Amino acid sequence: MTINTLLWVGLGGALGAMARFSLATAIFKWIGKAYPYGTLSVNLIGSFAIGMAYIWLVENELGGDASRHFIMIGFLGAFTTFSTFSLESLTLLQQGRMTAFLTYIALSLIGCMLATALGMILTKQLV
């Protein structure tokens, strides 16, 4: 690992975190905070994007290591937020909101896997 690698990951991470915060905040302001739509949205978008990035950067070797480190590890690593997902899931459970708890977990897990697969499928058609 080199200092350049760390800088690419760090820069991508900083931008990804800012993008996550901005998008989640906008969604919470638009829809409200009764259900964690902001986190669900960034996880779905990030999962789709990592599917695309994987096809472009790993399978087709477009761009170099710096691109992969910046986009996949840095930006998308900070943009998607499963630690927040875990906390929000447990909060819904602790509040006794079982339907919201179960639908949030199901939509996050299944939706993000489907979004990743869709990103990969669509990107394979473009490359």
Coordinates of C-alpha atoms in Angstrom, one line a residue:
M1 CA 0.0 0.0 0.0
T2 CA 1.4 3.4 -1.0
I3 CA 0.6 6.9 0.1
N4 CA -1.0 7.5 -3.3
T5 CA -3.4 4.6 -2.7
L6 CA -4.4 6.0 0.7
L7 CA -4.9 9.4 -0.8
W8 CA -7.2 8.1 -3.6
V9 CA -9.2 6.1 -1.0
G10 CA -9.4 9.0 1.3
L11 CA -10.4 11.5 -1.3
G12 CA -13.1 9.1 -2.6
G13 CA -14.3 8.5 0.9
A14 CA -14.6 12.2 1.7
L15 CA -16.6 12.8 -1.5
G16 CA -18.7 9.7 -0.9
A17 CA -19.5 10.7 2.7
M18 CA -20.5 14.2 1.5
A19 CA -22.7 12.8 -1.2
R20 CA -24.4 10.3 1.2
F21 CA -25.0 13.1 3.7
S22 CA -26.4 15.4 1.1
L23 CA -28.7 12.9 -0.6
A24 CA -30.0 11.4 2.7
T25 CA -30.6 14.8 4.1
A26 CA -32.5 15.9 1.0
I27 CA -34.7 12.8 1.1
F28 CA -35.4 13.1 4.8
K29 CA -36.5 16.7 4.2
W30 CA -38.6 15.7 1.3
I31 CA -40.3 12.6 2.7
G32 CA -39.7 12.8 6.4
K33 CA -37.9 10.7 9.0
A34 CA -40.6 8.3 10.0
Y35 CA -39.0 5.6 7.9
P36 CA -35.3 5.5 6.9
Y37 CA -35.8 6.3 3.2
G38 CA -32.6 8.3 3.0
T39 CA -30.4 5.4 4.1
L40 CA -32.3 2.9 2.0
S41 CA -31.9 5.2 -1.0
V42 CA -28.2 5.6 -0.7
N43 CA -27.8 1.8 -0.2
L44 CA -29.8 1.0 -3.3
I45 CA -28.0 3.7 -5.4
G46 CA -24.6 2.7 -4.1
S47 CA -25.3 -1.0 -4.7
F48 CA -26.3 -0.3 -8.3
A49 CA -23.2 1.9 -8.8
I50 CA -20.9 -0.7 -7.3
G51 CA -22.3 -3.3 -9.7
M52 CA -21.5 -0.9 -12.6
A53 CA -18.1 -0.1 -11.2
Y54 CA -17.2 -3.8 -10.8
I55 CA -17.9 -4.5 -14.5
W56 CA -16.0 -1.5 -15.7
L57 CA -13.1 -1.4 -13.4
V58 CA -12.6 -5.1 -12.4
E59 CA -14.0 -7.3 -15.1
N60 CA -13.1 -5.1 -18.1
E61 CA -10.0 -3.5 -16.4
L62 CA -11.0 0.0 -17.6
G63 CA -9.1 2.5 -15.5
G64 CA -6.3 1.5 -13.2
D65 CA -5.9 0.7 -9.6
A66 CA -6.3 4.3 -8.6
S67 CA -9.7 4.4 -10.3
R68 CA -10.8 1.3 -8.5
H69 CA -9.5 2.5 -5.1
F70 CA -11.1 5.9 -5.5
I71 CA -14.5 4.8 -6.8
M72 CA -15.2 1.4 -5.3
I73 CA -13.3 1.5 -2.0
G74 CA -13.3 5.2 -1.3
F75 CA -16.4 6.8 -2.8
L76 CA -18.9 3.9 -2.7
G77 CA -17.5 2.6 0.6
A78 CA -18.4 5.9 2.2
F79 CA -21.5 6.4 0.2
T80 CA -23.2 3.2 1.2
T81 CA -23.9 2.8 4.8
F82 CA -24.7 -0.6 6.3
S83 CA -23.5 0.4 9.8
T84 CA -26.3 3.1 9.8
F85 CA -28.6 0.4 8.4
S86 CA -27.9 -1.8 11.3
L87 CA -28.5 1.0 13.9
E88 CA -31.7 2.1 12.2
S89 CA -33.0 -1.5 12.0
L90 CA -32.3 -2.0 15.7
T91 CA -34.0 1.3 16.5
L92 CA -37.1 0.3 14.7
L93 CA -37.1 -3.1 16.5
Q94 CA -36.6 -1.4 19.9
Q95 CA -39.5 1.0 19.1
G96 CA -41.7 -2.1 18.6
R97 CA -42.2 -1.2 14.9
M98 CA -42.0 -4.8 13.7
T99 CA -43.5 -4.2 10.3
A100 CA -41.2 -1.3 9.6
F101 CA -38.2 -3.4 11.0
L102 CA -38.9 -6.4 8.8
T103 CA -39.7 -4.4 5.6
Y104 CA -36.7 -2.2 6.0
I105 CA -34.4 -5.3 6.3
A106 CA -36.1 -7.1 3.4
L107 CA -36.0 -4.1 1.1
S108 CA -32.4 -3.2 2.0
L109 CA -31.0 -6.7 1.5
I110 CA -33.1 -7.9 -1.4
G111 CA -33.3 -4.5 -3.1
C112 CA -29.6 -3.8 -2.8
M113 CA -28.7 -7.2 -4.2
L114 CA -31.1 -6.7 -7.1
A115 CA -29.7 -3.2 -7.7
T116 CA -26.2 -4.6 -7.8
A117 CA -27.2 -7.3 -10.3
L118 CA -29.0 -4.8 -12.4
G119 CA -26.0 -2.5 -12.4
M120 CA -23.8 -5.3 -13.6
I121 CA -26.3 -6.5 -16.3
L122 CA -26.8 -3.0 -17.7
T123 CA -23.1 -2.2 -17.7
K124 CA -22.2 -5.5 -19.4
Q125 CA -24.5 -4.3 -22.3
L126 CA -22.6 -1.0 -22.5
V127 CA -19.1 -2.4 -22.4

